[in-house]
Amino acid sequence: MAQNLYGPRVRMGNWNEDIYLEEENMKDFLEKRDKGQLLIQKSRRLKNNLLRPMQLSVSQDGYIHYGDKVMLVNPHYSETEVGVSLSGDLSLCMTPDEVQAHLSDELELPCGLSAVPTKIPVSRNTFIIFSDSLDTDATGQVLWYGQYFCLGITGGFENKMLFLSSDHRTLLKSSKKSWLQEVYLTDEVSYRNCWQAALPDPQLRLEHEGLPVPANAKILINHCHTNRGLAVHRHLFLSTYFGKEVEVVAHTYLDSHKVEKPKNHWMLVTRNPRNDASTMLDLPKPPVEDTRAVEQAMGLNE
């Protein structure tokens, strides 16, 4: 007659090795946790750095200066060429690789960019205006139309400066969705970092060469090496570490009158001097000066 010789307390297999293995795994886990080397800890540190609150510069004279901390914002406009698009004011943001962001607390270079509907200045969307030679003596000088400048960003990291760059499109190097000329962030200082500001109105563009660039006003930002304008694709969505955002490229879009489309319009947004926590975008729009004339034009006051 078959008889069960094993009771519930009998251990089978490599039970001793399994116990030691569990103890080693727990010891390794606790050691990594104490040193902050767990993947979840690295990911949280990266997110905290990128989302660290920042304070923009205040423009005392209404113009942009070297050394100013600003947000690059594409103003809201109605997108009629496509069906689904992202509305509102979109700010230019640094966007780390989605997979790499979960594995390390450091930024992988070159780092990507995207546009996000936010008005809150944080580390990932606050840029610093530099001269093309990165000369610190130029700090405080007014930026002019047609003058070369660089856009730097720290991303919340100390002793690190990345520059907005672009280069000609190749088969192996282009934007993810539209396959146009990509823009990226790199720590390499070169001619690829240089940009120019231009007036959106082509009839007055030459007359404004050498004049100060106003803050919180629509301008064009053109790449000096490739002569392509910084543009936003509100209809091309990217899956990023922070969620769904839209693509940013270097490409000039012209309408039938050879005028740059709103995709190429940008504002260098500064801080509201009355409130440290807000930007000039939060100010209410001024009322219409002649309300009666507007009502008559719309047929509301007949």
XYZ file of C-alpha atoms in Angstrom:
302
model
C 0.000 0.000 0.000
C 1.369 3.393 -1.054
C 2.297 5.532 1.858
C 3.119 9.295 1.903
C 6.517 9.583 3.552
C 6.669 13.389 3.364
C 4.969 15.668 5.840
C 4.146 19.382 5.399
C 7.395 20.345 7.154
C 9.640 18.428 4.802
C 11.665 20.676 2.453
C 12.401 19.498 -1.047
C 14.744 20.657 -3.815
C 17.458 23.278 -3.357
C 15.623 24.877 -0.463
C 18.777 26.065 1.273
C 20.077 27.776 -1.890
C 16.679 29.421 -2.454
C 16.705 30.910 1.046
C 20.201 32.322 0.590
C 19.228 33.698 -2.834
C 16.208 35.518 -1.395
C 18.365 36.968 1.368
C 20.963 38.166 -1.152
C 18.294 39.730 -3.364
C 16.790 41.554 -0.391
C 20.222 42.714 0.763
C 21.022 43.971 -2.760
C 17.670 45.770 -2.946
C 18.149 47.511 0.406
C 21.694 48.545 -0.523
C 20.555 50.083 -3.817
C 17.661 51.823 -2.068
C 19.973 53.381 0.510
C 22.314 54.597 -2.254
C 19.427 55.875 -4.405
C 20.256 53.525 -7.271
C 16.810 52.020 -7.810
C 15.278 52.752 -11.218
C 12.222 54.358 -9.647
C 14.489 56.653 -7.584
C 16.507 57.663 -10.661
C 13.319 58.362 -12.607
C 11.925 60.503 -9.791
C 15.144 62.526 -9.523
C 15.072 63.220 -13.252
C 11.435 64.292 -13.095
C 12.072 66.521 -10.076
C 14.950 68.233 -11.876
C 12.964 68.833 -15.059
C 9.880 70.090 -13.205
C 11.717 72.324 -10.747
C 9.987 75.748 -10.546
C 11.885 78.572 -12.227
C 11.596 82.353 -12.162
C 11.675 84.243 -15.437
C 13.368 87.591 -15.933
C 11.481 90.876 -15.783
C 11.830 93.184 -18.776
C 12.141 96.708 -17.385
C 12.244 98.434 -20.789
C 10.066 95.985 -22.734
C 12.984 94.433 -24.660
C 14.933 91.178 -24.543
C 18.479 91.218 -23.135
C 21.337 88.762 -23.070
C 21.146 86.726 -19.893
C 17.344 86.915 -19.668
C 15.434 83.802 -18.645
C 12.417 83.416 -20.910
C 9.871 80.924 -22.175
C 9.526 80.295 -25.915
C 5.798 80.245 -26.621
C 3.940 79.591 -29.851
C 0.764 81.738 -29.521
C -2.631 80.150 -29.928
C -4.176 80.146 -33.394
C -6.948 78.216 -35.118
C -5.532 75.284 -37.072
C -7.682 74.910 -40.201
C -5.434 72.698 -42.319
C -5.895 69.557 -40.210
C -8.633 67.953 -38.155
C -7.325 67.209 -34.660
C -4.735 69.591 -33.222
C -3.533 70.894 -29.879
C -4.902 74.347 -29.049
C -3.736 77.064 -26.693
C -0.357 78.693 -26.127
C 2.372 76.060 -26.501
C 5.747 76.418 -24.800
C 8.951 74.832 -26.076
C 10.163 72.108 -23.684
C 13.068 69.706 -23.450
C 11.904 66.099 -23.771
C 14.185 63.228 -22.721
C 13.908 59.836 -24.368
C 10.905 58.003 -22.910
C 12.730 54.698 -22.327
C 15.999 56.218 -21.121
C 14.142 58.444 -18.647
C 13.008 55.345 -16.725
C 16.541 53.922 -16.559
C 18.722 56.862 -15.578
C 18.640 60.187 -13.757
C 20.908 61.765 -16.375
C 19.907 63.288 -19.708
C 20.849 61.383 -22.833
C 22.387 63.683 -25.447
C 21.295 64.892 -27.869
C 18.005 65.556 -26.087
C 14.723 66.031 -27.923
C 12.196 68.874 -27.797
C 8.439 69.205 -27.924
C 5.677 71.760 -27.370
C 3.343 71.674 -24.373
C 0.267 73.755 -23.417
C 1.642 75.154 -20.158
C 2.284 78.670 -18.874
C 4.185 77.672 -15.733
C 7.967 78.232 -15.955
C 9.880 75.117 -14.926
C 13.351 73.777 -15.644
C 12.356 72.032 -18.861
C 10.871 75.117 -20.559
C 12.990 78.021 -19.241
C 15.669 79.171 -21.681
C 18.521 81.649 -21.244
C 19.506 84.129 -23.977
C 23.242 84.051 -24.800
C 25.358 85.829 -27.380
C 26.650 83.705 -30.252
C 30.122 83.700 -28.668
C 28.711 82.923 -25.186
C 30.417 86.077 -23.942
C 29.374 86.774 -20.354
C 30.337 90.437 -20.789
C 27.319 90.815 -23.090
C 24.917 90.086 -20.230
C 22.387 92.895 -19.930
C 22.831 94.177 -23.490
C 19.728 94.445 -25.675
C 19.165 91.787 -28.335
C 18.595 93.209 -31.839
C 16.731 91.908 -34.851
C 19.147 90.066 -37.127
C 21.705 89.555 -34.368
C 23.018 86.048 -33.713
C 22.111 84.545 -30.349
C 21.986 81.180 -28.591
C 19.299 79.607 -26.443
C 20.577 77.624 -23.459
C 18.765 75.498 -20.901
C 19.940 73.706 -17.749
C 17.026 71.326 -17.255
C 17.413 71.688 -13.498
C 20.953 70.267 -13.467
C 23.856 72.148 -11.910
C 26.956 72.906 -13.979
C 25.221 71.783 -17.162
C 24.128 73.899 -20.121
C 22.450 72.554 -23.246
C 21.935 74.628 -26.382
C 19.088 74.652 -28.873
C 20.589 73.326 -32.112
C 19.665 72.103 -35.566
C 21.322 70.811 -38.713
C 20.444 69.802 -42.256
C 18.126 66.832 -42.629
C 19.635 63.501 -43.680
C 18.291 59.992 -44.183
C 19.455 59.054 -40.709
C 18.707 62.323 -38.938
C 15.277 63.948 -39.133
C 12.200 64.635 -37.013
C 10.210 61.617 -35.833
C 6.793 62.377 -37.330
C 7.171 64.784 -40.262
C 10.691 63.712 -41.341
C 11.684 67.365 -41.578
C 14.736 69.074 -40.118
C 14.903 68.263 -36.428
C 15.794 70.490 -33.503
C 17.562 69.147 -30.452
C 19.568 70.071 -27.368
C 23.291 69.420 -27.094
C 26.193 70.499 -24.915
C 28.408 71.003 -27.966
C 29.135 74.656 -28.749
C 29.166 75.236 -32.519
C 27.622 77.224 -35.363
C 24.577 74.943 -35.119
C 23.557 76.779 -31.931
C 23.070 80.189 -33.590
C 19.617 81.686 -34.201
C 18.205 85.021 -35.394
C 15.059 86.951 -34.536
C 13.022 88.506 -37.348
C 9.820 90.523 -37.612
C 6.809 88.484 -38.845
C 5.763 91.244 -41.282
C 8.020 90.851 -44.367
C 7.303 94.408 -45.570
C 8.760 95.907 -42.389
C 11.421 93.270 -41.745
C 14.364 95.096 -43.296
C 13.431 98.349 -41.577
C 13.584 96.637 -38.185
C 17.059 95.161 -38.689
C 19.227 96.427 -35.844
C 16.266 97.452 -33.663
C 15.672 95.897 -30.216
C 13.652 92.681 -30.011
C 10.519 93.293 -27.913
C 9.532 90.936 -25.129
C 6.162 89.138 -25.206
C 5.599 90.011 -28.883
C 5.363 87.767 -31.933
C 8.679 87.177 -33.695
C 10.279 84.638 -36.011
C 13.201 82.530 -34.790
C 15.358 81.366 -37.707
C 18.290 78.980 -37.655
C 21.342 80.801 -39.032
C 23.129 77.814 -40.584
C 20.148 76.314 -42.458
C 17.874 79.391 -42.734
C 14.904 77.394 -41.429
C 12.360 78.793 -39.011
C 11.477 77.188 -35.695
C 7.986 75.710 -36.113
C 5.353 73.717 -34.198
C 3.274 70.863 -35.615
C 0.146 71.024 -33.480
C -1.365 68.008 -35.271
C 1.597 65.622 -34.879
C 1.549 64.090 -31.411
C 4.495 62.471 -29.650
C 4.393 59.964 -26.812
C 6.871 61.319 -24.268
C 7.941 60.725 -20.692
C 5.451 63.418 -19.616
C 2.548 62.257 -21.791
C 1.240 63.308 -25.181
C 2.979 66.384 -26.628
C 3.458 67.807 -30.139
C 6.416 67.952 -32.497
C 8.799 70.880 -32.971
C 10.936 71.183 -36.122
C 13.029 73.654 -38.090
C 11.018 74.441 -41.210
C 9.636 77.641 -42.722
C 5.957 77.586 -43.682
C 4.807 80.277 -46.136
C 1.281 81.134 -47.253
C 0.217 82.271 -50.722
C 1.529 85.786 -49.969
C 4.999 84.496 -49.000
C 4.347 85.327 -45.345
C 5.303 82.969 -42.537
C 2.365 81.058 -41.095
C 1.474 81.075 -37.373
C 3.386 77.790 -37.019
C 6.552 79.879 -37.146
C 5.407 82.571 -34.708
C 7.015 82.707 -31.268
C 7.081 84.943 -28.224
C 9.920 85.362 -25.742
C 7.805 85.488 -22.595
C 9.052 87.210 -19.446
C 7.784 87.398 -15.875
C 4.965 89.582 -14.668
C 6.618 92.222 -12.413
C 3.512 92.391 -10.239
C 3.486 88.684 -9.433
C 6.555 86.482 -9.065
C 4.585 83.328 -9.846
C 3.046 84.399 -13.161
C 4.158 85.389 -16.641
C 3.078 88.177 -18.952
C 0.753 85.675 -20.629
C -1.409 85.730 -17.500
C -2.176 89.439 -17.831
C -5.720 90.196 -19.031
C -6.003 91.501 -22.549
C -6.680 95.257 -22.808
C -10.268 96.224 -23.610
C -11.229 97.408 -27.063
C -10.777 101.167 -27.263
C -13.798 101.946 -29.428
C -16.444 99.410 -28.419
C -19.226 101.308 -30.162
C -17.428 101.231 -33.502
C -16.900 97.484 -33.158
C -20.554 96.912 -32.334
C -21.645 98.958 -35.348
C -19.307 97.005 -37.598
C -20.814 93.752 -36.325
C -24.363 95.051 -36.679
C -25.082 94.811 -32.969
C -25.969 98.468 -32.425
C -28.455 99.407 -35.122
